[in-house]
Amino acid sequence: MDTMAVQVRRLARVYGDHQLGVRALDGVDLDFPRGSFTAVMGPSGSGKSTLLSCVAGLDRPTEGEVLVDGENVTFWDEDARSRLRRERIGFVFQSFHLMPYLTAAQNVALPLRLAGRKADPRLVRTLLGHVGLAERAGHLPGELSGGQQQRVAIARAFVASPAVVLADEPTGALDSATAKEILRLLRAAVTDLRQTIVMVTHDPVAASYADRVVFLVDGRVAGHMAHPTADAVAGQLAHLDQLVAAGSAVAR
Amino acid sequence: MSAARTATRPSKRARRAAAGQAPVGTRPANRRPGGPGGGRLGRVGWLARPSLRHRPAAFLAAALTVFLGTVVIGPFATMIETALHSSGDDRLALLIMGGVVGGWGLVIVLFSLASTIGITVRQRTDEVVLLRTIGAAGAQVRSLVRGETLAMASVAAALGAVPAWFGARALLDALRSGEVVGDDVRFQGGALALLATVVATVLVARLAASVAVARASRAPVREAGAEQVREYRMPRWRLIAAATLLLYGLGFAVVTMTVTGHSADPYDAMMTAGNACVMVSIGLAVAAPGLLKRFAGRFRGRGAAAELALSNAARRSQLLSATLAPVIVLTGSSIGTLMLVDIDVRSMAGAGGADDVTTLLNVVVVVMISLFATIMVVNAWAAAVAHRRAELRRLWLVGARPRTVRASVVVESLVTGLLGAGLGVAAAATTVVPFSWARGEGLVPDGGLWVAPAVAAVAIGVAVVSATAAARRVRFSGGPTSG
Ligand SMILES: Nc1ncnc2c1ncn2[C@@H]1O[C@H](COP(=O)(O)OP(=O)(O)OP(=O)(O)O)[C@@H](O)[C@H]1O
Ligand SMILES: [Mg+2]
């Protein structure tokens, strides 16, 4: 039990009517061990972002449970969920999501300050150093490139030493060279610091940095792949696309 | 003052929460059924300064509303204070000036204030969602927004008290030289009245901020983020408030025709009829989001600009309704009151002329309301366009010409201007028709009909010019990266 950072059990999220609505997640069972790097892949609309939202308590699951560090957080109220995010979950989004009027260093320190903790300037400096932005600590997001902003977001995600870092297409808006730097940073956090990362991505190359790939189709787990390579992932995705095409043809 | 005390009570808890103290009587232990509690919370007040500096346009629009609100209400409050130190007819005249005329001003000012603060707070939904995503508690977000509003409103209202004091002196001078009050009436300091005005304005601003941020700070985060694009439904309190005001206003119209119209004193009819248009205007203004949605949803635009404008007006009626509401109030109460005066002057010509004091009071009401409503239209457009700057830029990035983008904003202002003027004319009719009938001119007054189209045209013009000016300020250049 205790070796799992996050577990989801029979997780379902229905938007709209319970019977007729969109089943964004439909009975998902997944374990994310401590110190693992998992990539979540699947066609657009397959429920990847919804899965991350449910794990982070940004959204309430319709059915099923979410356990973080072995603790069932499914029924927590909004205050408790915000505490969960503050203390045990880090976030990286596709579109950076930094506070536009705070400097890089202030953005990184923000989760700690929200938690009423002293934001140790040395910690912030070390983290910014790790992501190669020691020189840019005093800059506003608008003065940084996309890749630099994303690195600030990564530093922020790790600042509170969370149980898990959730990344939704963290390289989706970046060129491939910058994307590689970001992926190397994430990989290093897992290998060197035993952090746990769950990353949604559409890119087989990005997925190959993970220990394992989980494929979602129509809100269900459609397969796993351990020790992924870019080619194997691309092949599997093509196969899934055929399945989806066949499925919708049958449905029609 | 007791109202002031009740209104500050909840903030103490918020302050405790923001200071990281658990509310009295709760323990941060893991025993509560809802989960392990909110945990320790840090202060967020320090965010206010960079945040305000980041949004100067919206910040100034809100501050200007608070400032002008104080300038408008202050002198009337001062008249009441002066009245308390005088006696007899003077006292009554001052109380009417302060209480009745100022009362209407107060209602309109507070309503505008609430709607402008509403926009400036709601435009920060993205920021609120981001803060909550990285773990800010609802209480922290609320205390941040309230704190910012409080700081902004206190400064703006305090600054407004200065011109309000001069305004009060000027108003009393006008009343004295118009022989509404005797020359021996002395101006009374006004410190108490102005303080009360500042406190009331600040409290309303803060309350409006709390209401506006409530949803984004309480709903599950993903829903709070999706809210902006979802269909807007008017909350029930809004419907009830609108219906009450409309019925009240229509009630005055009916009473004018059935009761006061037959009264021996010809001014009884004016007392009731005069209120109708102001009440109905404000009622329609409260219902503005729903009305705009209905109205804009009926049209199909020709050309990209018109299409963009109409679908935006229909879908985001809540945002644009802040620009619609003052147009309704401006046209409704000005046309209603001006035609009322006109009918009065005409029908009393044979009976020794219209009552000068009443005419003066009415003109003061019109001037005050029109000036304020005009500034509110300008202000609301500045705030609404500032809110959408990123979105307008995005349209440009996907290939719309700056001209098309700006034109779509101008079309929006035409839509809200036309609708607002139309509704205003309808509201004015609830005063004009009964009063004209009561003074024996039939359902349509014998003269002065040009007032309606003239005021309506001015109101539409103000809306279009302020939207054009606001759209001009949107910059279309630089790279695609936006904060
Ligand atoms: N607020 C909502 N209301 C209704 N349906 C929604 C809502 N949010 C998401 N959905 C639906 O849920 C499904 C899953 O959405 P989700 O965002 O999780 O997809 P995704 O796998 O992240 O897709 P992408 O790769 O395009 O980001 C989609 O069919 C989407 O239309
Ligand atoms: Mg997604």
PDB file of N, CA and C and ligand atoms in Angstrom, chain A residues 48-50 168-169 200 202, chain B residues 222, ligand 2:
ATOM      1  N   LYS A  48      -7.928  12.040 -20.568  1.00  0.00           N
ATOM      2  CA  LYS A  48      -6.639  12.173 -19.886  1.00  0.00           C
ATOM      3  C   LYS A  48      -6.640  13.349 -18.912  1.00  0.00           C
ATOM      4  N   SER A  49      -7.091  14.498 -19.396  1.00  0.00           N
ATOM      5  CA  SER A  49      -7.108  15.672 -18.505  1.00  0.00           C
ATOM      6  C   SER A  49      -8.089  15.470 -17.363  1.00  0.00           C
ATOM      7  N   THR A  50      -9.199  14.812 -17.665  1.00  0.00           N
ATOM      8  CA  THR A  50     -10.178  14.545 -16.615  1.00  0.00           C
ATOM      9  C   THR A  50      -9.574  13.663 -15.530  1.00  0.00           C
ATOM     10  N   ASP A 168       0.174  18.034 -17.554  1.00  0.00           N
ATOM     11  CA  ASP A 168      -0.762  17.860 -18.676  1.00  0.00           C
ATOM     12  C   ASP A 168      -0.151  18.468 -19.924  1.00  0.00           C
ATOM     13  N   GLU A 169       0.343  17.609 -20.816  1.00  0.00           N
ATOM     14  CA  GLU A 169       1.016  18.044 -22.053  1.00  0.00           C
ATOM     15  C   GLU A 169       2.041  19.135 -21.780  1.00  0.00           C
ATOM     16  N   VAL A 200       0.623  13.546 -19.051  1.00  0.00           N
ATOM     17  CA  VAL A 200      -0.205  13.332 -20.239  1.00  0.00           C
ATOM     18  C   VAL A 200       0.554  13.862 -21.437  1.00  0.00           C
ATOM     19  N   HIS A 202       0.890  13.643 -26.071  1.00  0.00           N
ATOM     20  CA  HIS A 202       0.514  13.080 -27.370  1.00  0.00           C
ATOM     21  C   HIS A 202       1.747  12.641 -28.146  1.00  0.00           C
TER      22      HIS A 202
ATOM     23  N   ARG B 222     -12.430  22.774 -11.577  1.00  0.00           N
ATOM     24  CA  ARG B 222     -12.632  22.611 -13.015  1.00  0.00           C
ATOM     25  C   ARG B 222     -13.934  23.267 -13.459  1.00  0.00           C
TER      26      ARG B 222
HETATM   27 MG    MG C   2      -6.460  17.327 -22.218  1.00  0.00          MG
END
